[in-house]
Amino acid sequence: MRDDVAIVGIGQSEFGRYLPISQLGLGAKALQAALTDAQLERKDIDGLSLHMGWPLGADYDRMAEVYGLEVDYVHQSWTHGRFVTSSLQHAVMAVACGMAEVVACITAISFTRELSILGGPGDPEGMREQGATHGENPVYGLTSPAVGAAFALQRYMALYGATSAQLAAVPIALRKHALLSPYAVMKQPLTLEDHQSSRMVVDPLHLFDCSLITDGAAVVLLTSAERARSMPNVPVYVAGMQGVRSGRSEFIFAPPGLGINQQPASPTTPRERDLAVYGRAGIGREAIQGFYTYDAFSPLVLFALERFGFCGPGEGASWVQGGRIELGGELPVNTSGGLLSEAHVCGWNSICEMVRQLRGMAGPRQIAGAEALQWGTCWGDSVIMRR
Amino acid sequence: MDTHDAKKPLPRLTPDNRAFWEGCREHKILLPWCQYCDRPHWPPGPVCPYCFGDDLTWKQSSGRGVISSWVVVHKAWLPAFAADIPYNAVQVELEEGIRLTGNVVGASNKTLRVGLPVEVVFDDVTPEATLPRFKPR
Ligand SMILES: [Zn+2]
């Protein structure tokens, strides 16, 4: 399936806080923008892959009804970072398998109206049978995904001597990128002192290690590479993919081998099976010009870099120093600011940014000559895109 | 930590974890144990994750272990815990090899560290529920 499917349209709503518009309203704006971008009409869309819905907002059927869509393929994952990649991958697979010709990936979220889902009595995850999987345990007052990232970071710091001041290089880099994005919610520079003096949320996570809580929507339209070549935009090809990793070696917010929950406590990154995406894409890691990842919490960026072998186990905190992950550096990361500084649109803002980069239309953020970019998460799934 | 506030969430018992929580009421840590592999697993499940067998029993843990990671919560996500802020939570690797989540009592948050030896203590938070916690040993 290498290069069989392409992204031909992207669209975003405005990103902000306490926006007066509904989730479906934000989604409609992003969909209209994507259709305009691709020069397609609503009737051209015959597939949906939603990264939204219960327990946050409308499901696919209500969306299709409200938007006046008629589709023959639907995939839906709930609004959860772990499902961003698979939502994109289901769209690719649907096109590659001939189940749909044009699939719209849609996410729309009003986090500022749905704060309780991110922790607290309204957190339905923690009290499920078997509990939740970011370390939540309400019996001990643990209720937000933040606690899982904090457990992982604390152990990482203890094992490898990494420091919070080193970690600050991640949010500082992404803030620099956000200042170049017209869509970004954050408009002020972030200094090391700002980071270190910001309040603790869950020790060792400072405020600026945690993603923004924002409202916004993003849409990505995919079709066959063949059709894409006759469309107006430079096609962005899906070169290779690999799925989410799961098993007793995994904790969602830690690299394999860190020893969180029941993970073995011996570092194993990079594992051969986590490098499959490079072979499938026919693009080696050394050819990746920018890395995009789910940065809900700043340590997740380190863990993703280590999982894919950009650096060794425990080396992430020192590897990101000196501007290495900033625009102009060796491996720019999340060049529009990510969840930490552009907006929390469940990662789709970064996927839209990858498409802009590969079209050569990222303006002041442009990676010169961008031909191959990687999306990869600390839980191991990945999509490599090329122009 | 005020451990006797009934509004704090209580454990949710399931067919798979009921024996663990009933053990806590008797002030014992019971671990699900595969009789074929002769090893425990966590979390409790319907089968052994190593051999997929269902010949499981429950064996008592020493209750001793070391902190494998810890956090201190500073945000009042749960109103019932607001008065406890900043409060800690830990993952403890028991001598039997599995890791439990709990919290440390009887020690300052400043003394927490990865590798700190701890042992279980039991807190009868309601007539129906007892929570395992840990103290330095
Ligand atoms: Zn077994």
PDB file of N, CA and C in Angstrom, chain B residues 16-54:
ATOM      1  N   ASP B  16     -13.238 -10.318  39.111  1.00  0.00           N
ATOM      2  CA  ASP B  16     -11.805 -10.591  39.018  1.00  0.00           C
ATOM      3  C   ASP B  16     -11.006 -10.051  40.198  1.00  0.00           C
ATOM      4  N   ASN B  17     -11.469  -8.946  40.802  1.00  0.00           N
ATOM      5  CA  ASN B  17     -10.639  -8.348  41.862  1.00  0.00           C
ATOM      6  C   ASN B  17     -11.235  -8.500  43.257  1.00  0.00           C
ATOM      7  N   ARG B  18     -12.406  -9.121  43.361  1.00  0.00           N
ATOM      8  CA  ARG B  18     -13.107  -9.176  44.644  1.00  0.00           C
ATOM      9  C   ARG B  18     -12.253  -9.798  45.747  1.00  0.00           C
ATOM     10  N   ALA B  19     -11.551 -10.862  45.438  1.00  0.00           N
ATOM     11  CA  ALA B  19     -10.763 -11.543  46.473  1.00  0.00           C
ATOM     12  C   ALA B  19      -9.658 -10.633  47.009  1.00  0.00           C
ATOM     13  N   PHE B  20      -9.109  -9.796  46.145  1.00  0.00           N
ATOM     14  CA  PHE B  20      -8.071  -8.870  46.612  1.00  0.00           C
ATOM     15  C   PHE B  20      -8.638  -7.933  47.663  1.00  0.00           C
ATOM     16  N   TRP B  21      -9.796  -7.332  47.333  1.00  0.00           N
ATOM     17  CA  TRP B  21     -10.356  -6.349  48.267  1.00  0.00           C
ATOM     18  C   TRP B  21     -10.906  -7.017  49.529  1.00  0.00           C
ATOM     19  N   GLU B  22     -11.399  -8.232  49.399  1.00  0.00           N
ATOM     20  CA  GLU B  22     -11.820  -8.955  50.608  1.00  0.00           C
ATOM     21  C   GLU B  22     -10.603  -9.287  51.471  1.00  0.00           C
ATOM     22  N   GLY B  23      -9.484  -9.581  50.833  1.00  0.00           N
ATOM     23  CA  GLY B  23      -8.247  -9.805  51.581  1.00  0.00           C
ATOM     24  C   GLY B  23      -7.825  -8.566  52.349  1.00  0.00           C
ATOM     25  N   CYS B  24      -7.956  -7.414  51.708  1.00  0.00           N
ATOM     26  CA  CYS B  24      -7.586  -6.161  52.386  1.00  0.00           C
ATOM     27  C   CYS B  24      -8.408  -5.972  53.655  1.00  0.00           C
ATOM     28  N   ARG B  25      -9.692  -6.356  53.598  1.00  0.00           N
ATOM     29  CA  ARG B  25     -10.527  -6.208  54.803  1.00  0.00           C
ATOM     30  C   ARG B  25      -9.995  -7.065  55.941  1.00  0.00           C
ATOM     31  N   GLU B  26      -9.310  -8.147  55.577  1.00  0.00           N
ATOM     32  CA  GLU B  26      -8.671  -8.990  56.618  1.00  0.00           C
ATOM     33  C   GLU B  26      -7.209  -8.608  56.822  1.00  0.00           C
ATOM     34  N   HIS B  27      -6.841  -7.452  56.266  1.00  0.00           N
ATOM     35  CA  HIS B  27      -5.481  -6.923  56.393  1.00  0.00           C
ATOM     36  C   HIS B  27      -4.428  -7.858  55.818  1.00  0.00           C
ATOM     37  N   LYS B  28      -4.768  -8.387  54.629  1.00  0.00           N
ATOM     38  CA  LYS B  28      -3.831  -9.223  53.880  1.00  0.00           C
ATOM     39  C   LYS B  28      -3.801  -8.733  52.438  1.00  0.00           C
ATOM     40  N   ILE B  29      -2.607  -8.740  51.861  1.00  0.00           N
ATOM     41  CA  ILE B  29      -2.502  -8.532  50.418  1.00  0.00           C
ATOM     42  C   ILE B  29      -2.521  -9.902  49.762  1.00  0.00           C
ATOM     43  N   LEU B  30      -3.585 -10.184  49.033  1.00  0.00           N
ATOM     44  CA  LEU B  30      -3.684 -11.446  48.299  1.00  0.00           C
ATOM     45  C   LEU B  30      -3.456 -11.169  46.821  1.00  0.00           C
ATOM     46  N   LEU B  31      -2.609 -11.966  46.210  1.00  0.00           N
ATOM     47  CA  LEU B  31      -2.305 -11.776  44.794  1.00  0.00           C
ATOM     48  C   LEU B  31      -2.853 -12.950  43.979  1.00  0.00           C
ATOM     49  N   PRO B  32      -3.379 -12.644  42.794  1.00  0.00           N
ATOM     50  CA  PRO B  32      -3.819 -13.733  41.915  1.00  0.00           C
ATOM     51  C   PRO B  32      -2.591 -14.519  41.446  1.00  0.00           C
ATOM     52  N   TRP B  33      -2.679 -15.841  41.547  1.00  0.00           N
ATOM     53  CA  TRP B  33      -1.483 -16.672  41.365  1.00  0.00           C
ATOM     54  C   TRP B  33      -1.828 -17.834  40.450  1.00  0.00           C
ATOM     55  N   CYS B  34      -1.064 -18.010  39.402  1.00  0.00           N
ATOM     56  CA  CYS B  34      -1.290 -19.122  38.484  1.00  0.00           C
ATOM     57  C   CYS B  34      -0.648 -20.378  39.070  1.00  0.00           C
ATOM     58  N   GLN B  35      -1.438 -21.430  39.221  1.00  0.00           N
ATOM     59  CA  GLN B  35      -0.903 -22.653  39.828  1.00  0.00           C
ATOM     60  C   GLN B  35      -0.002 -23.385  38.849  1.00  0.00           C
ATOM     61  N   TYR B  36      -0.219 -23.189  37.574  1.00  0.00           N
ATOM     62  CA  TYR B  36       0.607 -23.858  36.564  1.00  0.00           C
ATOM     63  C   TYR B  36       1.978 -23.168  36.466  1.00  0.00           C
ATOM     64  N   CYS B  37       1.979 -21.841  36.326  1.00  0.00           N
ATOM     65  CA  CYS B  37       3.239 -21.084  36.208  1.00  0.00           C
ATOM     66  C   CYS B  37       3.882 -20.839  37.572  1.00  0.00           C
ATOM     67  N   ASP B  38       3.095 -20.982  38.625  1.00  0.00           N
ATOM     68  CA  ASP B  38       3.542 -20.656  39.977  1.00  0.00           C
ATOM     69  C   ASP B  38       4.087 -19.228  40.051  1.00  0.00           C
ATOM     70  N   ARG B  39       3.308 -18.300  39.531  1.00  0.00           N
ATOM     71  CA  ARG B  39       3.701 -16.893  39.627  1.00  0.00           C
ATOM     72  C   ARG B  39       2.461 -16.015  39.678  1.00  0.00           C
ATOM     73  N   PRO B  40       2.599 -14.836  40.294  1.00  0.00           N
ATOM     74  CA  PRO B  40       1.458 -13.916  40.380  1.00  0.00           C
ATOM     75  C   PRO B  40       1.380 -13.028  39.146  1.00  0.00           C
ATOM     76  N   HIS B  41       0.261 -12.367  38.991  1.00  0.00           N
ATOM     77  CA  HIS B  41       0.129 -11.376  37.931  1.00  0.00           C
ATOM     78  C   HIS B  41      -0.704 -10.223  38.462  1.00  0.00           C
ATOM     79  N   TRP B  42      -0.639  -9.116  37.752  1.00  0.00           N
ATOM     80  CA  TRP B  42      -1.428  -7.938  38.119  1.00  0.00           C
ATOM     81  C   TRP B  42      -1.700  -7.170  36.839  1.00  0.00           C
ATOM     82  N   PRO B  43      -2.835  -6.552  36.637  1.00  0.00           N
ATOM     83  CA  PRO B  43      -3.982  -6.579  37.550  1.00  0.00           C
ATOM     84  C   PRO B  43      -4.675  -7.941  37.539  1.00  0.00           C
ATOM     85  N   PRO B  44      -5.557  -8.143  38.523  1.00  0.00           N
ATOM     86  CA  PRO B  44      -6.282  -9.417  38.555  1.00  0.00           C
ATOM     87  C   PRO B  44      -7.072  -9.607  37.273  1.00  0.00           C
ATOM     88  N   GLY B  45      -7.031 -10.789  36.739  1.00  0.00           N
ATOM     89  CA  GLY B  45      -7.779 -11.067  35.514  1.00  0.00           C
ATOM     90  C   GLY B  45      -8.392 -12.445  35.596  1.00  0.00           C
ATOM     91  N   PRO B  46      -9.145 -12.781  34.579  1.00  0.00           N
ATOM     92  CA  PRO B  46      -9.822 -14.079  34.587  1.00  0.00           C
ATOM     93  C   PRO B  46      -8.892 -15.243  34.277  1.00  0.00           C
ATOM     94  N   VAL B  47      -7.714 -14.932  33.716  1.00  0.00           N
ATOM     95  CA  VAL B  47      -6.766 -15.972  33.316  1.00  0.00           C
ATOM     96  C   VAL B  47      -5.350 -15.502  33.653  1.00  0.00           C
ATOM     97  N   CYS B  48      -4.423 -16.424  33.615  1.00  0.00           N
ATOM     98  CA  CYS B  48      -3.008 -16.073  33.758  1.00  0.00           C
ATOM     99  C   CYS B  48      -2.533 -15.472  32.445  1.00  0.00           C
ATOM    100  N   PRO B  49      -1.956 -14.267  32.472  1.00  0.00           N
ATOM    101  CA  PRO B  49      -1.531 -13.668  31.203  1.00  0.00           C
ATOM    102  C   PRO B  49      -0.308 -14.357  30.598  1.00  0.00           C
ATOM    103  N   TYR B  50       0.358 -15.218  31.370  1.00  0.00           N
ATOM    104  CA  TYR B  50       1.571 -15.863  30.859  1.00  0.00           C
ATOM    105  C   TYR B  50       1.249 -17.176  30.142  1.00  0.00           C
ATOM    106  N   CYS B  51       0.297 -17.956  30.683  1.00  0.00           N
ATOM    107  CA  CYS B  51      -0.012 -19.254  30.055  1.00  0.00           C
ATOM    108  C   CYS B  51      -1.462 -19.325  29.578  1.00  0.00           C
ATOM    109  N   PHE B  52      -2.249 -18.326  29.856  1.00  0.00           N
ATOM    110  CA  PHE B  52      -3.668 -18.245  29.502  1.00  0.00           C
ATOM    111  C   PHE B  52      -4.508 -19.303  30.220  1.00  0.00           C
ATOM    112  N   GLY B  53      -3.907 -19.943  31.228  1.00  0.00           N
ATOM    113  CA  GLY B  53      -4.670 -20.914  32.004  1.00  0.00           C
ATOM    114  C   GLY B  53      -5.571 -20.220  33.013  1.00  0.00           C
ATOM    115  N   ASP B  54      -6.602 -20.945  33.447  1.00  0.00           N
ATOM    116  CA  ASP B  54      -7.500 -20.351  34.443  1.00  0.00           C
ATOM    117  C   ASP B  54      -7.435 -21.082  35.781  1.00  0.00           C
TER     118      ASP B  54
END
